[in-house]
mmCIF file of C-alpha atoms in Angstrom:
data_model
loop_
_atom_site.group_PDB
_atom_site.id
_atom_site.type_symbol
_atom_site.label_atom_id
_atom_site.label_comp_id
_atom_site.label_asym_id
_atom_site.label_seq_id
_atom_site.Cartn_x
_atom_site.Cartn_y
_atom_site.Cartn_z
ATOM 1 C CA MET A 1182 88.110 92.042 106.553
ATOM 2 C CA ARG A 1183 86.699 88.880 105.052
ATOM 3 C CA ARG A 1184 83.487 90.887 103.515
ATOM 4 C CA ARG A 1185 86.547 93.417 102.290
ATOM 5 C CA ARG A 1186 88.244 90.863 100.002
ATOM 6 C CA ALA A 1187 85.305 89.499 99.871
ATOM 7 C CA SER A 1188 84.581 92.509 97.963
ATOM 8 C CA ARG A 1189 87.651 93.218 96.909
ATOM 9 C CA PHE A 1190 87.159 88.963 94.661
ATOM 10 C CA PHE A 1191 84.023 90.502 93.055
ATOM 11 C CA VAL A 1192 85.339 93.361 92.420
ATOM 12 C CA ALA A 1193 88.329 92.375 91.023
ATOM 13 C CA ALA A 1194 86.207 89.628 88.732
ATOM 14 C CA LEU A 1195 84.445 91.915 87.862
ATOM 15 C CA PHE A 1196 86.591 94.624 86.771
ATOM 16 C CA ALA A 1197 88.366 91.060 84.464
ATOM 17 C CA LEU A 1198 84.691 90.663 82.881
ATOM 18 C CA GLN A 1199 85.224 93.646 81.981
ATOM 19 C CA ALA A 1200 88.434 94.370 81.242
ATOM 20 C CA THR A 1201 88.567 90.653 78.953
ATOM 21 C CA ILE A 1202 85.828 92.636 76.631
ATOM 22 C CA ALA A 1203 87.586 95.844 76.375
ATOM 23 C CA LEU A 1204 90.805 94.261 75.596
ATOM 24 C CA ALA A 1205 89.892 93.423 72.317
ATOM 25 C CA GLN A 1206 88.858 96.376 71.582
ATOM 26 C CA GLY A 1207 92.604 96.939 72.979
ATOM 27 C CA ILE A 1208 93.171 98.928 76.537
ATOM 28 C CA PRO A 1209 95.143 102.389 75.990
ATOM 29 C CA THR A 1210 98.446 101.188 78.647
ATOM 30 C CA ALA A 1211 101.769 102.806 79.162
ATOM 31 C CA THR A 1212 104.624 101.331 81.409
ATOM 32 C CA VAL A 1213 106.622 102.610 84.069
ATOM 33 C CA ARG A 1214 110.210 101.397 85.065
ATOM 34 C CA GLN A 1215 109.711 100.450 89.431
ATOM 35 C CA LEU A 1216 112.634 102.071 90.703
ATOM 36 C CA PHE A 1217 112.400 100.535 94.419
ATOM 37 C CA ASP A 1218 109.854 100.604 97.852
ATOM 38 C CA PHE A 1219 109.623 102.495 100.543
ATOM 39 C CA SER A 1220 108.471 100.005 103.917
ATOM 40 C CA GLY A 1221 109.674 101.774 106.613
ATOM 41 C CA GLY A 1222 113.821 101.371 106.842
ATOM 42 C CA GLY A 1223 115.175 102.491 110.128
ATOM 43 C CA ALA A 1224 112.003 103.535 111.211
ATOM 44 C CA GLY A 1225 110.061 99.873 110.978
ATOM 45 C CA ALA A 1226 107.325 98.751 109.286
ATOM 46 C CA LEU A 1227 105.035 101.731 107.645
ATOM 47 C CA ALA A 1228 101.479 100.664 108.734
ATOM 48 C CA LEU A 1229 98.855 100.686 106.517
ATOM 49 C CA PRO A 1230 100.471 104.477 105.263
ATOM 50 C CA THR A 1231 98.028 106.232 103.230
ATOM 51 C CA ASP A 1232 99.305 109.153 101.745
ATOM 52 C CA VAL A 1233 102.833 111.600 100.119
ATOM 53 C CA ALA A 1234 104.080 113.666 99.486
ATOM 54 C CA VAL A 1235 107.323 115.444 97.632
ATOM 55 C CA GLY A 1236 109.224 118.328 99.590
ATOM 56 C CA SER A 1237 112.268 120.698 99.403
ATOM 57 C CA GLY A 1238 114.949 119.133 98.692
ATOM 58 C CA GLY A 1239 113.071 115.979 96.966
ATOM 59 C CA ARG A 1240 112.494 114.564 100.527
ATOM 60 C CA VAL A 1241 109.292 112.609 99.910
ATOM 61 C CA TYR A 1242 106.889 112.507 103.540
ATOM 62 C CA VAL A 1243 104.803 109.209 103.941
ATOM 63 C CA VAL A 1244 102.075 109.598 106.394
ATOM 64 C CA ASP A 1245 102.266 106.519 108.505
ATOM 65 C CA GLY A 1246 99.135 106.240 109.615
ATOM 66 C CA GLY A 1247 98.362 103.220 110.966
ATOM 67 C CA ASN A 1248 101.861 103.792 113.668
ATOM 68 C CA HIS A 1249 100.748 108.026 113.638
ATOM 69 C CA ARG A 1250 103.467 110.022 112.882
ATOM 70 C CA ILE A 1251 105.667 111.436 109.403
ATOM 71 C CA VAL A 1252 108.095 108.862 107.816
ATOM 72 C CA ALA A 1253 109.886 110.626 105.460
ATOM 73 C CA PHE A 1254 113.010 108.961 103.701
ATOM 74 C CA SER A 1255 114.946 111.251 100.477
ATOM 75 C CA ASN A 1256 114.106 110.859 96.729
ATOM 76 C CA THR A 1257 116.315 107.518 96.158
ATOM 77 C CA GLY A 1258 113.975 105.304 98.887
ATOM 78 C CA GLN A 1259 117.055 106.347 101.678
ATOM 79 C CA TYR A 1260 115.167 106.997 105.205
ATOM 80 C CA LEU A 1261 116.198 110.174 106.814
ATOM 81 C CA PHE A 1262 113.771 110.615 110.217
ATOM 82 C CA ARG A 1263 110.034 110.212 111.756
ATOM 83 C CA PHE A 1264 107.863 113.028 113.260
ATOM 84 C CA GLY A 1265 105.075 112.078 115.602
ATOM 85 C CA HIS A 1266 103.059 109.746 117.794
ATOM 86 C CA GLN A 1267 99.677 108.546 118.689
ATOM 87 C CA GLY A 1268 98.091 111.441 120.981
ATOM 88 C CA ALA A 1269 96.506 114.987 120.740
ATOM 89 C CA GLY A 1270 99.909 117.176 122.379
ATOM 90 C CA ARG A 1271 101.328 119.512 119.532
ATOM 91 C CA GLY A 1272 103.459 117.232 116.988
ATOM 92 C CA GLU A 1273 101.101 114.196 117.826
ATOM 93 C CA PHE A 1274 98.943 112.652 116.109
ATOM 94 C CA ARG A 1275 96.141 110.457 115.878
ATOM 95 C CA ASP A 1276 95.025 109.078 112.717
ATOM 96 C CA PRO A 1277 96.194 110.873 110.163
ATOM 97 C CA VAL A 1278 95.620 110.443 106.781
ATOM 98 C CA GLY A 1279 96.575 113.305 104.298
ATOM 99 C CA ILE A 1280 99.851 115.800 103.657
ATOM 100 C CA GLY A 1281 100.465 118.512 101.929
ATOM 101 C CA THR A 1282 104.230 120.480 101.518
ATOM 102 C CA ASP A 1283 104.346 123.921 100.571
ATOM 103 C CA ALA A 1284 107.848 126.132 97.660
ATOM 104 C CA GLN A 1285 109.267 127.249 101.860
ATOM 105 C CA GLY A 1286 109.848 123.785 102.847
ATOM 106 C CA ARG A 1287 106.735 122.919 105.079
ATOM 107 C CA VAL A 1288 104.936 120.154 105.621
ATOM 108 C CA TYR A 1289 101.248 120.092 106.340
ATOM 109 C CA VAL A 1290 99.592 116.950 107.835
ATOM 110 C CA ALA A 1291 95.561 116.575 107.830
ATOM 111 C CA ASP A 1292 95.390 115.490 111.586
ATOM 112 C CA THR A 1293 92.338 113.918 110.934
ATOM 113 C CA GLY A 1294 91.513 112.837 114.506
ATOM 114 C CA ASN A 1295 92.805 115.001 116.986
ATOM 115 C CA HIS A 1296 90.197 117.216 113.833
ATOM 116 C CA ARG A 1297 92.867 119.771 113.434
ATOM 117 C CA ILE A 1298 95.575 120.194 110.676
ATOM 118 C CA GLN A 1299 99.223 120.866 111.652
ATOM 119 C CA VAL A 1300 102.005 122.938 110.263
ATOM 120 C CA PHE A 1301 106.220 121.305 110.481
ATOM 121 C CA ASP A 1302 108.957 122.840 108.807
ATOM 122 C CA ALA A 1303 111.071 120.678 106.822
ATOM 123 C CA GLY A 1304 112.990 118.405 109.408
ATOM 124 C CA GLY A 1305 109.710 117.420 110.977
ATOM 125 C CA GLY A 1306 109.691 120.410 113.671
ATOM 126 C CA PHE A 1307 106.947 121.485 115.046
ATOM 127 C CA LEU A 1308 105.259 125.227 114.289
ATOM 128 C CA SER A 1309 101.925 125.371 114.699
ATOM 129 C CA ALA A 1310 98.006 123.833 114.551
ATOM 130 C CA PHE A 1311 94.703 125.097 114.549
ATOM 131 C CA PRO A 1312 91.017 122.777 114.578
ATOM 132 C CA VAL A 1313 88.876 122.547 111.828
ATOM 133 C CA SER A 1314 85.027 122.807 112.454
ATOM 134 C CA GLU A 1315 82.200 124.348 111.251
ATOM 135 C CA ASN A 1316 79.371 126.149 112.581
ATOM 136 C CA GLY A 1317 81.330 124.848 116.276
ATOM 137 C CA LYS A 1318 81.067 120.979 115.492
ATOM 138 C CA PRO A 1319 84.645 119.896 114.942
ATOM 139 C CA VAL A 1320 84.925 118.213 111.461
ATOM 140 C CA ARG A 1321 87.420 115.633 109.988
ATOM 141 C CA PRO A 1322 90.035 116.607 107.982
ATOM 142 C CA ILE A 1323 91.048 114.178 105.106
ATOM 143 C CA ASP A 1324 94.138 116.144 103.307
ATOM 144 C CA VAL A 1325 95.430 119.555 102.949
ATOM 145 C CA GLU A 1326 96.473 121.400 100.136
ATOM 146 C CA PRO A 1327 98.513 124.149 100.322
ATOM 147 C CA ASP A 1328 99.216 126.797 97.707
ATOM 148 C CA GLY A 1329 102.651 127.277 96.493
ATOM 149 C CA GLN A 1330 103.857 130.347 99.441
ATOM 150 C CA GLY A 1331 101.258 128.945 101.968
ATOM 151 C CA LYS A 1332 98.437 132.049 102.966
ATOM 152 C CA THR A 1333 95.836 128.926 101.119
ATOM 153 C CA LEU A 1334 95.083 125.990 102.876
ATOM 154 C CA PHE A 1335 92.883 123.808 100.709
ATOM 155 C CA VAL A 1336 90.529 121.377 103.107
ATOM 156 C CA THR A 1337 88.413 117.827 102.854
ATOM 157 C CA GLY A 1338 86.036 117.595 105.160
ATOM 158 C CA ASN A 1339 85.061 113.784 105.557
ATOM 159 C CA ASN A 1340 81.878 114.756 108.269
ATOM 160 C CA ASN A 1341 80.369 118.033 106.581
ATOM 161 C CA HIS A 1342 81.588 116.801 102.857
ATOM 162 C CA LYS A 1343 82.978 120.261 101.636
ATOM 163 C CA VAL A 1344 85.501 121.475 100.825
ATOM 164 C CA MET A 1345 87.558 124.534 103.137
ATOM 165 C CA ALA A 1346 89.458 126.981 102.780
ATOM 166 C CA PHE A 1347 91.554 128.870 105.055
ATOM 167 C CA SER A 1348 94.692 131.042 105.184
ATOM 168 C CA ALA A 1349 97.555 130.106 107.781
ATOM 169 C CA SER A 1350 96.863 130.894 110.502
ATOM 170 C CA GLY A 1351 93.570 129.040 110.478
ATOM 171 C CA GLN A 1352 91.023 132.031 109.496
ATOM 172 C CA LEU A 1353 87.879 130.022 107.679
ATOM 173 C CA LEU A 1354 88.030 132.265 103.564
ATOM 174 C CA ARG A 1355 85.569 129.943 102.590
ATOM 175 C CA GLN A 1356 84.196 126.591 101.822
ATOM 176 C CA TRP A 1357 81.351 125.255 99.263
ATOM 177 C CA GLY A 1358 79.680 121.614 98.596
ATOM 178 C CA GLY A 1359 77.685 119.422 100.934
ATOM 179 C CA GLU A 1360 76.382 116.345 100.845
ATOM 180 C CA GLY A 1361 75.110 115.195 97.345
ATOM 181 C CA VAL A 1362 75.335 114.181 94.567
ATOM 182 C CA SER A 1363 75.406 116.963 91.886
ATOM 183 C CA ASP A 1364 77.880 119.048 90.628
ATOM 184 C CA PHE A 1365 80.023 121.065 93.506
ATOM 185 C CA GLU A 1366 78.078 118.659 95.945
ATOM 186 C CA PHE A 1367 80.054 115.627 97.996
ATOM 187 C CA ARG A 1368 79.995 111.867 99.218
ATOM 188 C CA TYR A 1369 82.600 111.943 101.306
ATOM 189 C CA PRO A 1370 85.682 114.507 99.409
ATOM 190 C CA ALA A 1371 89.283 113.117 100.322
ATOM 191 C CA THR A 1372 92.589 113.528 98.799
ATOM 192 C CA MET A 1373 93.417 116.521 96.415
ATOM 193 C CA ALA A 1374 96.300 117.726 94.061
ATOM 194 C CA LEU A 1375 97.100 121.633 93.388
ATOM 195 C CA SER A 1376 97.893 122.616 89.969
ATOM 196 C CA PRO A 1377 100.216 125.934 88.450
ATOM 197 C CA LYS A 1378 97.336 127.280 87.146
ATOM 198 C CA GLY A 1379 95.559 126.911 90.609
ATOM 199 C CA LEU A 1380 92.393 124.570 89.421
ATOM 200 C CA LEU A 1381 92.292 122.137 93.132
ATOM 201 C CA TYR A 1382 91.185 118.377 91.841
ATOM 202 C CA VAL A 1383 89.346 116.807 94.110
ATOM 203 C CA VAL A 1384 88.703 113.174 94.381
ATOM 204 C CA ASP A 1385 84.518 112.606 95.441
ATOM 205 C CA VAL A 1386 84.913 109.682 96.348
ATOM 206 C CA LEU A 1387 81.110 107.226 96.621
ATOM 207 C CA ASN A 1388 80.170 109.691 93.482
ATOM 208 C CA THR A 1389 83.449 107.865 91.829
ATOM 209 C CA ARG A 1390 84.569 110.549 89.811
ATOM 210 C CA VAL A 1391 87.491 113.779 90.447
ATOM 211 C CA GLN A 1392 85.605 117.624 90.559
ATOM 212 C CA VAL A 1393 87.798 120.292 89.043
ATOM 213 C CA PHE A 1394 87.265 123.616 90.856
ATOM 214 C CA ASP A 1395 89.451 126.939 90.251
ATOM 215 C CA GLY A 1396 90.389 128.101 94.131
ATOM 216 C CA GLU A 1397 86.969 129.731 94.738
ATOM 217 C CA GLY A 1398 85.626 126.655 94.443
ATOM 218 C CA ARG A 1399 84.207 127.567 90.734
ATOM 219 C CA ARG A 1400 83.966 125.646 87.667
ATOM 220 C CA GLY A 1401 82.967 122.378 87.977
ATOM 221 C CA TYR A 1402 84.779 120.313 85.536
ATOM 222 C CA ARG A 1403 85.070 116.422 85.560
ATOM 223 C CA VAL A 1404 86.902 113.596 85.609
ATOM 224 C CA GLY A 1405 85.441 109.569 84.934
ATOM 225 C CA GLY A 1406 82.337 107.980 86.896
ATOM 226 C CA TRP A 1407 80.647 104.982 88.312
ATOM 227 C CA GLY A 1408 82.465 101.730 86.279
ATOM 228 C CA VAL A 1409 84.748 99.473 85.908
ATOM 229 C CA LEU A 1410 85.913 100.247 82.309
ATOM 230 C CA PRO A 1411 88.998 102.119 81.310
ATOM 231 C CA GLY A 1412 87.839 105.394 82.012
ATOM 232 C CA GLN A 1413 85.644 105.096 85.206
ATOM 233 C CA PHE A 1414 86.289 104.167 88.809
ATOM 234 C CA PHE A 1415 84.739 102.306 91.187
ATOM 235 C CA ARG A 1416 86.963 103.086 94.240
ATOM 236 C CA PRO A 1417 88.898 106.882 93.131
ATOM 237 C CA LYS A 1418 91.406 107.644 96.181
ATOM 238 C CA GLY A 1419 94.498 109.231 95.500
ATOM 239 C CA VAL A 1420 95.029 112.533 92.861
ATOM 240 C CA ALA A 1421 98.395 113.521 90.779
ATOM 241 C CA LEU A 1422 99.249 115.718 88.136
ATOM 242 C CA ASP A 1423 102.676 115.509 85.838
ATOM 243 C CA SER A 1424 104.533 118.649 84.321
ATOM 244 C CA ARG A 1425 102.259 118.347 81.285
ATOM 245 C CA GLY A 1426 99.743 118.284 83.527
ATOM 246 C CA TYR A 1427 98.511 115.170 82.948
ATOM 247 C CA VAL A 1428 96.435 114.115 85.808
ATOM 248 C CA TYR A 1429 97.128 110.501 87.920
ATOM 249 C CA VAL A 1430 93.898 108.496 89.583
ATOM 250 C CA SER A 1431 94.442 105.371 91.916
ATOM 251 C CA ASP A 1432 91.591 103.212 92.403
ATOM 252 C CA SER A 1433 91.946 101.539 95.718
ATOM 253 C CA TYR A 1434 89.453 98.729 94.816
ATOM 254 C CA MET A 1435 90.794 97.978 90.645
ATOM 255 C CA ASP A 1436 93.962 98.084 92.402
ATOM 256 C CA VAL A 1437 95.037 101.110 88.555
ATOM 257 C CA ILE A 1438 95.939 104.257 87.467
ATOM 258 C CA GLN A 1439 94.366 105.571 85.371
ATOM 259 C CA VAL A 1440 95.432 108.199 83.722
ATOM 260 C CA PHE A 1441 93.479 111.471 81.730
ATOM 261 C CA ASP A 1442 94.834 114.292 79.722
ATOM 262 C CA THR A 1443 94.056 117.968 80.434
ATOM 263 C CA SER A 1444 91.284 117.759 78.248
ATOM 264 C CA TYR A 1445 89.741 115.356 81.206
ATOM 265 C CA ARG A 1446 89.635 111.758 78.395
ATOM 266 C CA LEU A 1447 91.640 108.760 79.445
ATOM 267 C CA LEU A 1448 94.626 108.284 78.350
ATOM 268 C CA HIS A 1449 95.961 105.309 79.298
ATOM 269 C CA VAL A 1450 96.374 102.343 82.578
ATOM 270 C CA LEU A 1451 99.504 101.615 83.857
ATOM 271 C CA GLY A 1452 100.201 98.095 82.253
ATOM 272 C CA GLU A 1453 101.567 96.719 79.321
ATOM 273 C CA ALA A 1454 100.107 95.461 76.538
ATOM 274 C CA GLY A 1455 97.264 96.491 76.802
ATOM 275 C CA ARG A 1456 96.852 94.775 80.850
ATOM 276 C CA PRO A 1457 96.778 96.844 83.669
ATOM 277 C CA ARG A 1458 99.313 97.143 86.071
ATOM 278 C CA ARG A 1459 97.368 95.756 89.783
ATOM 279 C CA PHE A 1460 99.053 98.028 92.736
ATOM 280 C CA ASN A 1461 98.419 96.940 96.448
ATOM 281 C CA ALA A 1462 95.118 98.762 97.021
ATOM 282 C CA PRO A 1463 96.544 102.151 95.599
ATOM 283 C CA VAL A 1464 95.388 105.772 97.489
ATOM 284 C CA GLY A 1465 97.704 108.945 97.575
ATOM 285 C CA LEU A 1466 99.578 109.684 94.619
ATOM 286 C CA ALA A 1467 102.745 112.014 94.713
ATOM 287 C CA ILE A 1468 104.802 113.085 91.621
ATOM 288 C CA ASP A 1469 107.940 115.556 91.572
ATOM 289 C CA GLY A 1470 109.605 117.684 89.827
ATOM 290 C CA ASP A 1471 111.511 114.720 87.783
ATOM 291 C CA ASP A 1472 107.925 113.054 86.967
ATOM 292 C CA ARG A 1473 108.785 109.993 89.428
ATOM 293 C CA LEU A 1474 105.659 109.049 90.941
ATOM 294 C CA TYR A 1475 104.885 107.766 93.831
ATOM 295 C CA VAL A 1476 102.302 105.697 95.122
ATOM 296 C CA VAL A 1477 100.573 104.672 98.588
ATOM 297 C CA GLU A 1478 100.533 100.786 98.422
ATOM 298 C CA MET A 1479 98.267 100.570 101.681
ATOM 299 C CA LEU A 1480 97.424 96.676 102.411
ATOM 300 C CA ALA A 1481 101.189 96.031 100.906
ATOM 301 C CA ASN A 1482 102.493 98.446 103.831
ATOM 302 C CA LYS A 1483 104.955 101.082 101.543
ATOM 303 C CA VAL A 1484 105.079 103.366 98.726
ATOM 304 C CA SER A 1485 106.344 102.926 95.633
ATOM 305 C CA ALA A 1486 108.518 104.856 93.019
ATOM 306 C CA HIS A 1487 107.954 104.073 89.435
ATOM 307 C CA ALA A 1488 109.620 107.098 86.711
ATOM 308 C CA LEU A 1489 107.316 107.988 84.319
ATOM 309 C CA ARG A 1490 109.399 108.349 81.399
#
């Protein structure tokens, strides 16, 4: 913990220095209005939450990783219910990380420590599960992103450095990637977002970029790159898309969220008057149909909700 704090202090100081230089040229910022925080409510305090997704009826599902469960809230911040606890049985979790939803209301969870994907109905009722593996070896899934109908499920693998596409029943359809720094390769792919046009945005954590593909793993656009200036990343963790197709990327070491246009050029950093807003280790992101941004602030053990317009 002490090393992490020292590292975060160094990065923050470096960013501040670079930002001071860039400020003379003007850092583009955009103000968002904070609405409220999710911190656990009737479920008790969140512990190291990692991801968030918006489901049917505007429900907001939070991966409460430290408590090995999912907590659901209304889109006004009211606690609704929770499901799951630590274990390896049906509906139980071990260190879950990522979450996704489909248009049918189903909820998909990357049950990372159990090397599987679990599927639930909108109320948290268990529906199904399937293992994630490659050549008989367990893979640690980090995120799961279903298409709109839940027919194809995209999964990022932590220890095989790949994106895998599964059928709803868990059959591996295709995969791409592998460890490396070239295009179409990854070093610890993490959170994903899927656009209405079927483009898959994959946070490539240690390569400090977001890679963009079609559903077959082709195209290979790139957002960002290593650095501490606006438009660059040090440790990207979350990605989300708004109704205009703008790309939001969180940086858990820089404590900022940057926004890119549909051509993947930097638009602005969330902040005000040329000064970036500081989040507390922002990781997973989600944006609902009303362009409301939900930010998982992991070290603050909360999710903050913001109006983008």
